[in-house]
Amino acid sequence: MYVTVLYDQSSQNTLASIVNEAIQRELSDIQTIKWYAVNKDAIMPCIGCFNCWIKTPGKCMMKDVTTAINEDIIRINIVIYVTPIIYGSYSTAIKRTLDHIVPILLPFFKKSKGEVHHEQRYSKRPNFMMLAYNETITSEERETFIALTQANSVNLDIPNPKVYFCSAKKDILQTIGEIKSSLLKYTQGGKA
Amino acid sequence: MKKICFINGSPKTGESCSLYMIDFITKRLEDHFKNYLIVNALSFLKHSNKESVFAEILSCDAIVVVFPLYVDSMPSHLLEMLENLDIYYRNHRINPFNPPCLYGLANCGFIEGHQNVNALKILRNYSSSAGFKWCGGLGLGGGEMIRSTKDQIPLQSKIALPIYQALCTLIESIKNLNAIEADTATLFANYNFPKWLFMFMANRFWITSAKSNGIAKKMMYVKPHIH
Ligand SMILES: Cc1cc2nc3c(=O)[nH]c(=O)nc-3n(C[C@H](O)[C@H](O)[C@H](O)COP(=O)(O)O)c2cc1C
């Protein structure tokens, strides 16, 4: 089972450094895990040029860490996004990596569950897990985030992501424990 | 007279659906607002005096965030700018008893306007977190098509009528600084156009665009990450 973890290193969120440290420590015994400390200022925002579809198919013109992240995404089993939840969205840094996911799709449209979506460039795609944290998460934000991750999964044609919320220091270890046992179950399920 | 600010969330430097929408709306608000401010979210991030821009935005009666849908939500640079505006507003309680009205106008590539639903919810959550007066939003589908067919299919034409009507509702609400009158103050609209035809035209659009860059259809399917 290959796992990639993306965590927001540039966030000023009060829980950010504790969550980032805890998850690295608690999952350190998984051999096949890869870490990306995502810094929002080290990734250029997507400029909507669509060159990744019509000029350099499958590749973004900007060279940054998202190239390596995308190479992983189409190979591994699970991606864990560790992100502050702001207004029910991913944080800026994590969203920046997601905006750059578009090259792994094809521009062509198909119908999926009655709606228009993109065809996939690669046949292999991972499952997503989310650890969304913030000291205050309103019920609307929670609901929005779950709906957002589900919409993402439809567009990427992957199963609905498992979402874990965490809004207090004292809950961090337990939440990460749940993520870990879910990872282990995944391996035992023979999906690796 | 009232003041209005448009935050343009499209990162495109040339034409964009967002800018087309801003043009359309401003022309119809000329008599109601004494001046407009249009702030481009991406160039704003490089602005040397962000605080003065924030102060100017917050002096407006209405703020309209116009943006493309990126991966089912707001583009990252827009999120970054809005988060900074939120922080500034918290620290400088400007006019807290009469906060600006906040409107959203999202457009997405897929034909269904409804696919903007989560992005507009994020903006609503933003509004209540920052303390603005949420007045609702409009989600438009087929944004690339709206922009690229604007000369052939003007907004008043039959095919575009649902979009035109929804824009008029939004404009009326902005004029009166009211919330949009609709369920959850949110409207969705797209061209009156069969889905199969939309997909056919869109797929052909991508093939033609690639061809103009010397990329044949077969090449568009390459898998550069599989060595
Ligand atoms: C990085 C990226 C992500 C996108 N994600 C979506 C999406 O999730 N759903 C959708 O319908 N369109 C998506 N689009 C298409 C844009 O929303 C569409 O092209 C829009 O019309 C652009 O608006 P603009 O011209 O105002 O920039 C995406 C485009 C880009 C570049």
Short mmCIF file of C-alpha atoms in Angstrom, two decimals, chain B residues 91-175:
data_model
loop_
_atom_site.label_atom_id
_atom_site.label_comp_id
_atom_site.label_asym_id
_atom_site.label_seq_id
_atom_site.Cartn_x
_atom_site.Cartn_y
_atom_site.Cartn_z
CA ASN B 91 -8.83 43.85 12.74
CA HIS B 92 -10.28 47.12 11.48
CA ARG B 93 -13.95 46.94 12.32
CA ILE B 94 -14.94 49.38 9.59
CA ASN B 95 -18.60 50.21 9.76
CA PRO B 96 -19.55 47.03 11.68
CA PHE B 97 -23.23 47.98 11.97
CA ASN B 98 -23.64 48.40 8.27
CA PRO B 99 -21.44 45.76 6.65
CA PRO B 100 -21.13 45.57 2.86
CA CYS B 101 -23.55 43.29 1.01
CA LEU B 102 -21.76 40.28 -0.46
CA TYR B 103 -22.84 38.64 -3.71
CA GLY B 104 -21.28 35.72 -5.60
CA LEU B 105 -21.27 35.03 -9.32
CA ALA B 106 -19.57 31.76 -10.22
CA ASN B 107 -19.19 30.23 -13.66
CA CYS B 108 -18.03 26.75 -14.50
CA GLY B 109 -16.92 24.84 -17.57
CA PHE B 110 -19.49 22.09 -17.44
CA ILE B 111 -22.94 22.91 -18.73
CA GLU B 112 -24.77 22.54 -15.44
CA GLY B 113 -24.89 25.82 -13.51
CA HIS B 114 -25.67 23.77 -10.44
CA GLN B 115 -22.10 22.47 -10.28
CA ASN B 116 -21.18 25.83 -8.69
CA VAL B 117 -23.24 24.99 -5.62
CA ASN B 118 -20.35 24.19 -3.27
CA ALA B 119 -18.31 27.22 -4.32
CA LEU B 120 -21.26 29.48 -3.51
CA LYS B 121 -21.72 27.74 -0.17
CA ILE B 122 -18.07 28.43 0.61
CA LEU B 123 -18.68 32.10 -0.18
CA ARG B 124 -21.76 32.10 2.06
CA ASN B 125 -19.73 30.56 4.90
CA TYR B 126 -17.04 33.16 4.23
CA SER B 127 -19.59 35.93 4.47
CA SER B 128 -20.86 34.83 7.85
CA SER B 129 -17.35 34.24 9.15
CA ALA B 130 -16.15 37.68 8.06
CA GLY B 131 -19.36 39.46 9.05
CA PHE B 132 -20.59 40.65 5.67
CA LYS B 133 -24.24 40.69 4.73
CA TRP B 134 -24.76 37.62 2.55
CA CYS B 135 -27.09 38.47 -0.30
CA GLY B 136 -26.75 35.28 -2.28
CA GLY B 137 -25.25 34.08 -5.49
CA LEU B 138 -25.65 32.92 -9.04
CA GLY B 139 -23.98 29.90 -10.61
CA LEU B 140 -23.63 29.78 -14.39
CA GLY B 141 -22.80 26.67 -16.41
CA GLY B 142 -20.90 26.49 -19.71
CA GLY B 143 -18.67 29.50 -18.97
CA GLU B 144 -16.17 28.88 -21.76
CA MET B 145 -19.06 28.59 -24.17
CA ILE B 146 -20.74 31.78 -22.90
CA ARG B 147 -17.49 33.66 -23.46
CA SER B 148 -16.51 32.14 -26.79
CA THR B 149 -19.97 32.47 -28.35
CA LYS B 150 -20.73 35.94 -27.04
CA ASP B 151 -20.91 37.41 -30.54
CA GLN B 152 -23.00 34.59 -32.01
CA ILE B 153 -25.23 34.04 -28.98
CA PRO B 154 -25.86 37.37 -27.23
CA LEU B 155 -27.24 37.09 -23.72
CA GLN B 156 -30.68 38.30 -24.77
CA SER B 157 -31.09 35.52 -27.34
CA LYS B 158 -33.39 32.56 -26.80
CA ILE B 159 -30.62 30.07 -26.08
CA ALA B 160 -29.08 32.31 -23.43
CA LEU B 161 -32.36 33.48 -21.92
CA PRO B 162 -32.06 31.56 -18.61
CA ILE B 163 -28.68 33.23 -18.05
CA TYR B 164 -30.00 36.65 -19.00
CA GLN B 165 -32.96 36.35 -16.64
CA ALA B 166 -30.82 35.16 -13.75
CA LEU B 167 -28.38 38.02 -14.32
CA CYS B 168 -31.28 40.51 -14.30
CA THR B 169 -32.46 39.11 -10.96
CA LEU B 170 -28.95 39.48 -9.57
CA ILE B 171 -28.68 43.04 -10.91
CA GLU B 172 -32.04 44.05 -9.40
CA SER B 173 -30.95 42.70 -6.02
CA ILE B 174 -27.66 44.58 -6.19
CA LYS B 175 -29.46 47.82 -7.11
#
